[in-house]
mmCIF file of C-alpha atoms in Angstrom:
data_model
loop_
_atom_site.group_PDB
_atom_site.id
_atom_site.type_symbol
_atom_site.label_atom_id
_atom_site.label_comp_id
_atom_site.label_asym_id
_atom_site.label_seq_id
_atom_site.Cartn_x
_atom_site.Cartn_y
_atom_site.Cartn_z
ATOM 1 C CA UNK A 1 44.552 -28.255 -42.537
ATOM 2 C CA UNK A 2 43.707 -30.950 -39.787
ATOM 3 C CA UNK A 3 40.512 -31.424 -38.218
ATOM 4 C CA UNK A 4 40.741 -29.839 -34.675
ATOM 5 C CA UNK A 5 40.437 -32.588 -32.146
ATOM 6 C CA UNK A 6 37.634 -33.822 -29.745
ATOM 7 C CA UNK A 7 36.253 -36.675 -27.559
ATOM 8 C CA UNK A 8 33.769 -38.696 -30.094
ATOM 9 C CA UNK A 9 31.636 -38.714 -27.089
ATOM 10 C CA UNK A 10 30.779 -37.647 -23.398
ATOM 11 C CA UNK A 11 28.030 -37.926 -21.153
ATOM 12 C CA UNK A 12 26.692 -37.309 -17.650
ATOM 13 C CA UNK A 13 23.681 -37.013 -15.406
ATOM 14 C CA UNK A 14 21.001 -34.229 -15.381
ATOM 15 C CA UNK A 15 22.374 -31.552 -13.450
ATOM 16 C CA UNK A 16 26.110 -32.516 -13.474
ATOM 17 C CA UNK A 17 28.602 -30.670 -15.298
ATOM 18 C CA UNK A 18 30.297 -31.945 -18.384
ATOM 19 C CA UNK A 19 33.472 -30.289 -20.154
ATOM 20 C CA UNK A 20 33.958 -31.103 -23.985
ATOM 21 C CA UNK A 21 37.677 -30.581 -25.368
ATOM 22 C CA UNK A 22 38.706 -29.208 -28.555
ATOM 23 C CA UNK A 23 42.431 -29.949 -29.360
ATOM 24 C CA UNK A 24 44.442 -27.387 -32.132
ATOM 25 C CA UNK A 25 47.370 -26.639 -32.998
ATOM 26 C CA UNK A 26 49.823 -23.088 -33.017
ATOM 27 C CA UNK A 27 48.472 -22.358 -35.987
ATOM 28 C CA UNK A 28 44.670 -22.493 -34.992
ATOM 29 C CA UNK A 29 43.315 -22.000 -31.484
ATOM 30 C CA UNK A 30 46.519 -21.550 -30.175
ATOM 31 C CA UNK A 31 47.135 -18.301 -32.290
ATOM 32 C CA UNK A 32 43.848 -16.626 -31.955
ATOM 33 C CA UNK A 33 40.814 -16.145 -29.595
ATOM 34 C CA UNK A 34 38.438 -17.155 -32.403
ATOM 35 C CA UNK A 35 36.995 -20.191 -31.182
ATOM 36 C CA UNK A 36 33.318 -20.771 -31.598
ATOM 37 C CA UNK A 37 31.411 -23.742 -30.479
ATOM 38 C CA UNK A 38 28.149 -25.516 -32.561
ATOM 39 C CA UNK A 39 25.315 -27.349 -30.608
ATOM 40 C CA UNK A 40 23.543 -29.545 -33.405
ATOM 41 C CA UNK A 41 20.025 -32.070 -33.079
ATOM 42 C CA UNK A 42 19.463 -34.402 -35.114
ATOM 43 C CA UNK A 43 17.892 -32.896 -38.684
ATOM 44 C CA UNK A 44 18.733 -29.723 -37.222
ATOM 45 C CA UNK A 45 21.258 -26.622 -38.555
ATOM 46 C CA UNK A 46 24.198 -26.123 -35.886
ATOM 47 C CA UNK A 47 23.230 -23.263 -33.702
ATOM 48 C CA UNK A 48 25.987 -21.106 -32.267
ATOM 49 C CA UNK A 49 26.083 -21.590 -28.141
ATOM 50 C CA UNK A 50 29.647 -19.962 -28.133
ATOM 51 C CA UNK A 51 31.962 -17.639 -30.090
ATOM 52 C CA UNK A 52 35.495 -15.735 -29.902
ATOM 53 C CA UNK A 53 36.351 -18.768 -27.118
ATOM 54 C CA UNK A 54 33.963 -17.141 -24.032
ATOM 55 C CA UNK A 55 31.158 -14.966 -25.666
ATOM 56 C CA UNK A 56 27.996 -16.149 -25.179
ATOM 57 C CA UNK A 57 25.050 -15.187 -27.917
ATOM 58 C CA UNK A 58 21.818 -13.143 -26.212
ATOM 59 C CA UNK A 59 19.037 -16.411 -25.786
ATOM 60 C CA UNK A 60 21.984 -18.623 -24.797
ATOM 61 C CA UNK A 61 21.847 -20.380 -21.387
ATOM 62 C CA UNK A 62 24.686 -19.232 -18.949
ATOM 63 C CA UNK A 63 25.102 -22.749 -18.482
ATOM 64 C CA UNK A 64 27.140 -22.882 -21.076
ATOM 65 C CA UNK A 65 31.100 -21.483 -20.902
ATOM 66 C CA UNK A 66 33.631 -21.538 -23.012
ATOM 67 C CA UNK A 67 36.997 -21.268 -22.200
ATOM 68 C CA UNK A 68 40.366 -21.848 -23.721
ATOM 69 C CA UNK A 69 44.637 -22.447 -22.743
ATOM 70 C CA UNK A 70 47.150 -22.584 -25.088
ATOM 71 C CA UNK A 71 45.569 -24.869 -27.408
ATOM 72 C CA UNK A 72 43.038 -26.401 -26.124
ATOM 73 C CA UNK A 73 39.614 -24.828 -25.975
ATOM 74 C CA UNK A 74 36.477 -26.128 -23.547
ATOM 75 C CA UNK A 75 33.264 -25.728 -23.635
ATOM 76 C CA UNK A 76 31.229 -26.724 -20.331
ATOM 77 C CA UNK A 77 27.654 -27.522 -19.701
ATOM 78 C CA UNK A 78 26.503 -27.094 -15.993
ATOM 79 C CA UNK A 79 23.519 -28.209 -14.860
ATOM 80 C CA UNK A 80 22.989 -30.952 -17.551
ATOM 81 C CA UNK A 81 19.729 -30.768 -18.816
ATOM 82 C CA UNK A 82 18.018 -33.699 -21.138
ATOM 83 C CA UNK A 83 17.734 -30.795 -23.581
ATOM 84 C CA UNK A 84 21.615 -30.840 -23.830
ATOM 85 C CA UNK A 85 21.509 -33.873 -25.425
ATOM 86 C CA UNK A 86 22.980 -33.124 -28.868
ATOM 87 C CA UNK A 87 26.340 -33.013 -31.516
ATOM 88 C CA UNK A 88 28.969 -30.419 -30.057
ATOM 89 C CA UNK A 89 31.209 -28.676 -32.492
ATOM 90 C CA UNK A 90 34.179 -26.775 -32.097
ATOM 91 C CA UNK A 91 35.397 -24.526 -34.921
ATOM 92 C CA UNK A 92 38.823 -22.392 -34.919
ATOM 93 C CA UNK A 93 39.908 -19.483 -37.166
ATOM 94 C CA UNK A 94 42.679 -20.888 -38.969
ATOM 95 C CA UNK A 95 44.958 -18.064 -40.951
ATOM 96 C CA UNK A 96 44.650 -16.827 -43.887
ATOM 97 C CA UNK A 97 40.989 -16.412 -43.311
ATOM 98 C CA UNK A 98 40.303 -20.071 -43.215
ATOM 99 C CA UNK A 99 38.418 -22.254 -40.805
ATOM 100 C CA UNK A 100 38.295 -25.374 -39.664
ATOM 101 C CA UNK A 101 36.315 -27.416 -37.382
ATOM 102 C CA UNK A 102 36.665 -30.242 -34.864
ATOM 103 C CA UNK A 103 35.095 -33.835 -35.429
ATOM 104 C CA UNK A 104 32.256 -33.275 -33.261
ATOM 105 C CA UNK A 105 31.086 -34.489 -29.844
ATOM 106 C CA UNK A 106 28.028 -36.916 -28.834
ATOM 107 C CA UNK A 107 26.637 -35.568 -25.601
ATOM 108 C CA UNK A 108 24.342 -38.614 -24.024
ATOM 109 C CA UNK A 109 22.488 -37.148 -20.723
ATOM 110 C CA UNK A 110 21.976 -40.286 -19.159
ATOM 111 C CA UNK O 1 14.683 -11.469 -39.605
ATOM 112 C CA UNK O 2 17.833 -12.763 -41.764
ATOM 113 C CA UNK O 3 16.554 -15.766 -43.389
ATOM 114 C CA UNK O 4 18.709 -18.413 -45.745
ATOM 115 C CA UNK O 5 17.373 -20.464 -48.602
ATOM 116 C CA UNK O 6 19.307 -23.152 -50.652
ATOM 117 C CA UNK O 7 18.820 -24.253 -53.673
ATOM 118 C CA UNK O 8 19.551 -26.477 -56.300
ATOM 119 C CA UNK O 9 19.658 -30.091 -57.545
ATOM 120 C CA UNK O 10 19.303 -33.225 -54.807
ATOM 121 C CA UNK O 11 20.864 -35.195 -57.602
ATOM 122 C CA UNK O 12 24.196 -35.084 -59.222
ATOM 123 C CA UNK O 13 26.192 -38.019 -61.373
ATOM 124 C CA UNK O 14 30.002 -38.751 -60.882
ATOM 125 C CA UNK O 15 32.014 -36.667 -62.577
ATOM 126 C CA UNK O 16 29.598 -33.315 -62.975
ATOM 127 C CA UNK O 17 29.736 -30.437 -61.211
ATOM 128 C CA UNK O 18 27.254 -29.587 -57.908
ATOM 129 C CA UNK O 19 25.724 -25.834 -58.459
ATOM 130 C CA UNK O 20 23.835 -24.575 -55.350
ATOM 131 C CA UNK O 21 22.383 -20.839 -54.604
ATOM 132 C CA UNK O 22 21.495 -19.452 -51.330
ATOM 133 C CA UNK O 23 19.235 -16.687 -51.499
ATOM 134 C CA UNK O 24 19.683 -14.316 -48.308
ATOM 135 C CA UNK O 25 15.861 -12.120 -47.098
ATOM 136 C CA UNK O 26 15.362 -9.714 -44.707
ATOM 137 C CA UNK O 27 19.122 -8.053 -45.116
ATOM 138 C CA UNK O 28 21.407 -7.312 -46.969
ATOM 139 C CA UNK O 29 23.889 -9.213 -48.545
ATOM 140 C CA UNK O 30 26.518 -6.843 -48.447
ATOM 141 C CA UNK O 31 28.461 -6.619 -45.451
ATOM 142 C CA UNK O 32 29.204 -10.187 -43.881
ATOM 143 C CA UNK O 33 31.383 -13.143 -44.988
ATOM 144 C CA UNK O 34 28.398 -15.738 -46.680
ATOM 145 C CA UNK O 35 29.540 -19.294 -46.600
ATOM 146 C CA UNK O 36 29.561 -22.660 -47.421
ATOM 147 C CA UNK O 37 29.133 -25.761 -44.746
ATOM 148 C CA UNK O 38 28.558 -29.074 -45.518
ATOM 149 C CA UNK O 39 27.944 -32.026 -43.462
ATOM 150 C CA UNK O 40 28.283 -35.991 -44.845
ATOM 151 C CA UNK O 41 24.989 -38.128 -43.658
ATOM 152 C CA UNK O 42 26.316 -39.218 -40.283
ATOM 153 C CA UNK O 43 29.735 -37.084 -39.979
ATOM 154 C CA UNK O 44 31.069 -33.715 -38.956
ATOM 155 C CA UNK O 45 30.627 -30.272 -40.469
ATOM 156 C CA UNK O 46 33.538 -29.195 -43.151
ATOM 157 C CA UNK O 47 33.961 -25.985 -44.040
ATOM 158 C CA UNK O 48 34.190 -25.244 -47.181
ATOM 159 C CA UNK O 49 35.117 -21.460 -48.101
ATOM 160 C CA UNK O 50 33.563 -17.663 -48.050
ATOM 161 C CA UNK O 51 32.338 -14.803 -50.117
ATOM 162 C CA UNK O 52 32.460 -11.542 -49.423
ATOM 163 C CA UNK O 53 29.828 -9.105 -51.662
ATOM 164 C CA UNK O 54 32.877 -6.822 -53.002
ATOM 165 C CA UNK O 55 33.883 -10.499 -55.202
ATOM 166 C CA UNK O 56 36.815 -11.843 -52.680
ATOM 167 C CA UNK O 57 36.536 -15.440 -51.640
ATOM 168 C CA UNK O 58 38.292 -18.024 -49.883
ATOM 169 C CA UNK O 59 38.606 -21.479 -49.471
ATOM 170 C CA UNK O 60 39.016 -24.793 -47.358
ATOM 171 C CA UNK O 61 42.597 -25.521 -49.156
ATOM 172 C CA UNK O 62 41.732 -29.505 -49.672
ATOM 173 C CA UNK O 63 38.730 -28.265 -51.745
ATOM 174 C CA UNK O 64 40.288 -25.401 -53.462
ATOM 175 C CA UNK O 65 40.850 -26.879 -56.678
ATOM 176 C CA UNK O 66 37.417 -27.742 -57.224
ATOM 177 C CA UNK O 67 35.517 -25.099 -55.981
ATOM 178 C CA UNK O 68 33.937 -21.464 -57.234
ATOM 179 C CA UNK O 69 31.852 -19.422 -55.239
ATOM 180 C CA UNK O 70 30.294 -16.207 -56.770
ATOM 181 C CA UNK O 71 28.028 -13.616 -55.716
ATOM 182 C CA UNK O 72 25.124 -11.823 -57.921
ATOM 183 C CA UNK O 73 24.240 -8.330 -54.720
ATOM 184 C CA UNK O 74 21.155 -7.142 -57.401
ATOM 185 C CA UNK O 75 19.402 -10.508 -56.491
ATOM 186 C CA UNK O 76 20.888 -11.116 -52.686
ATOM 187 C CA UNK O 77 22.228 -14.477 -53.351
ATOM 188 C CA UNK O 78 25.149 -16.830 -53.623
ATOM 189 C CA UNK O 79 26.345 -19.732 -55.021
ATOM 190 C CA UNK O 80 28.050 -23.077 -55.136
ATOM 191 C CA UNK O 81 29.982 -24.850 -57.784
ATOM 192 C CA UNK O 82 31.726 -27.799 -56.661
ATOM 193 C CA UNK O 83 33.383 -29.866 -60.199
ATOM 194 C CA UNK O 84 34.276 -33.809 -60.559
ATOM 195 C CA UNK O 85 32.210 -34.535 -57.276
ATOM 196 C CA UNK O 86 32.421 -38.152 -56.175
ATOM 197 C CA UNK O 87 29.824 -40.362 -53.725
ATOM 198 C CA UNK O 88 32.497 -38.709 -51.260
ATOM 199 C CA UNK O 89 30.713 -35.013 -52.154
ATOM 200 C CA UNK O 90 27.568 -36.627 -50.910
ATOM 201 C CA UNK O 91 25.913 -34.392 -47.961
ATOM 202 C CA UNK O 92 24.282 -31.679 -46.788
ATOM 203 C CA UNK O 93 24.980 -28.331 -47.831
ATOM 204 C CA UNK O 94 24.575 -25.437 -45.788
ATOM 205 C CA UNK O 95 24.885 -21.948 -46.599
ATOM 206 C CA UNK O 96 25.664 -19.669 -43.599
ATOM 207 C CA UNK O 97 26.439 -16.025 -42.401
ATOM 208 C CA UNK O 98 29.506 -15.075 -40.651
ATOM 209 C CA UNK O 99 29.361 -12.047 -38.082
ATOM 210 C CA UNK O 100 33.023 -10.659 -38.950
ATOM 211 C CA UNK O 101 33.090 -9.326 -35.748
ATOM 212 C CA UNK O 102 33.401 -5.753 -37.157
ATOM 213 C CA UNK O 103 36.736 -7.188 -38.734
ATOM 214 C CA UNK O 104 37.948 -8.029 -41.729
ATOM 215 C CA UNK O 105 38.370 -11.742 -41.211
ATOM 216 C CA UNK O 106 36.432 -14.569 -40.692
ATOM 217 C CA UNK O 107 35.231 -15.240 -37.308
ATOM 218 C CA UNK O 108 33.555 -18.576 -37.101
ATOM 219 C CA UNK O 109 30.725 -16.805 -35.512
ATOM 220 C CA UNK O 110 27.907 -18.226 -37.836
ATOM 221 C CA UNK O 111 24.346 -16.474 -36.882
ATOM 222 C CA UNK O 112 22.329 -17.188 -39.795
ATOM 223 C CA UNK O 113 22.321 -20.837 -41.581
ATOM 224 C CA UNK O 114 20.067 -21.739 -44.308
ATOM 225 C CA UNK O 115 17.788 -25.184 -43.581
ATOM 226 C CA UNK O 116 20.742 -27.529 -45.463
ATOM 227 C CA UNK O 117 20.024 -29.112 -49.055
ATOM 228 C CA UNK O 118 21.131 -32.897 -48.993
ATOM 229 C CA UNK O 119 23.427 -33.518 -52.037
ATOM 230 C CA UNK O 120 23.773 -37.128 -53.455
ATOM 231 C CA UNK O 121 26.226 -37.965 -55.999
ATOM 232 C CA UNK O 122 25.066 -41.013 -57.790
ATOM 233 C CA UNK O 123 24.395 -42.524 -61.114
#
């Protein structure tokens, strides 16, 4: 199985918006609405920010959104904070109750 | 509060096999899919398969042939056996809970992730 595919990096200005892309396939997040999304710092364990494409975990800023058409799914920051800055990871159910994840996403908040 | 622990060797040579527990606190181990994550120094996470307690695994299929992961409920921990590892092997290894969503399939919803045990495969 392919690594799902996103933007090696992004970046923007406190308080803009960003939107991070995560690219599958039909037989990944185009066949299910089990997309989660990873925020990582550096030394850190992933911590989930997103999960089945749109769910947000309790403690997790509304300033995050996830989203997701035909097989592409988003995730959006509004209101960039420096906090933000981190690694981004997508990860898709894949069949056969596999997984797989995206390459990850540099977020610079400039 | 659900807490994960790895554990294991930091050092493995070329060719052996890379054994790592987890050892789950405050919950159970049953119910859940417990997995393994791991991350090369300066790359992206790679899944790399699941247990559930009742024995029934599965795994990422370009690391199938080299992995086992087994479960021992009467001490609340799993583990990692990863054979023939190469420098490529080298990383860190999480262990991590999935949600299952009530279901019975994997969700990618991971809640609970251990701290991460760097691996390195050297001689």
């Amino acid at each position: 199985q392919s690594a799902l595919t996103q933007p090696a990096s992004v970046s923007g200005s406190p308080g803009q918006s960003i939107t991070i892309s995560c690219t599958g396939t039909s037989s990944n997040v185009g066949s299910y609405n089990l997309v989660s999304w990873y925020q990582q710092h550096p030394g850190k364990a992933p911590k989930v920010m997103i999960y089945e494409v749109s769910k947000r975990p309790s403690g997790v800023s509304n300033r995050f959104t996830g989203s997701k058409s035909g097989s592409t799914a988003s995730l959006t920051i509004s209101g960039l904070q420096a906090e933000d800055e981190a690694d981004y990871y997508c990860c898709s159910y894949g069949g056969s109750n596999t997984l797989v994840f995206g390459g990850g996403t540099k977020l610079t908040v400039l | 509060q659900v807490q994960l622990q790895e554990s294991g060797p930091g050092l493995v040579k070329p060719s052996e096999t890379l054994s790592l527990t987890c050892t789950v606190s405050g919950g159970s181990i049953s119910t859940y899919f417990w997995n393994w994550i791991r991350q090369p120094p300066g790359k992206g996470l790679e899944w790399i398969g699941y247990i559930y307690y009742t024995g029934s695994t599965n795994f990422n299929p370009s690391l199938k042939s080299r992995v086992t992961i087994s479960v021992d409920t009467s001490k609340n921990q799993f583990s990692l056996k990863l054979s023939s590892v190469s420098a490529a092997d080298t990383a860190v290894y999480y262990c991590v809970r999935d949600t299952r969503g009530g279901s019975d399939i994997l969700t990618g919803h991971f809640d609970y992730w251990g701290q991460g045990a760097l691996v390195t495969v050297s001689s």
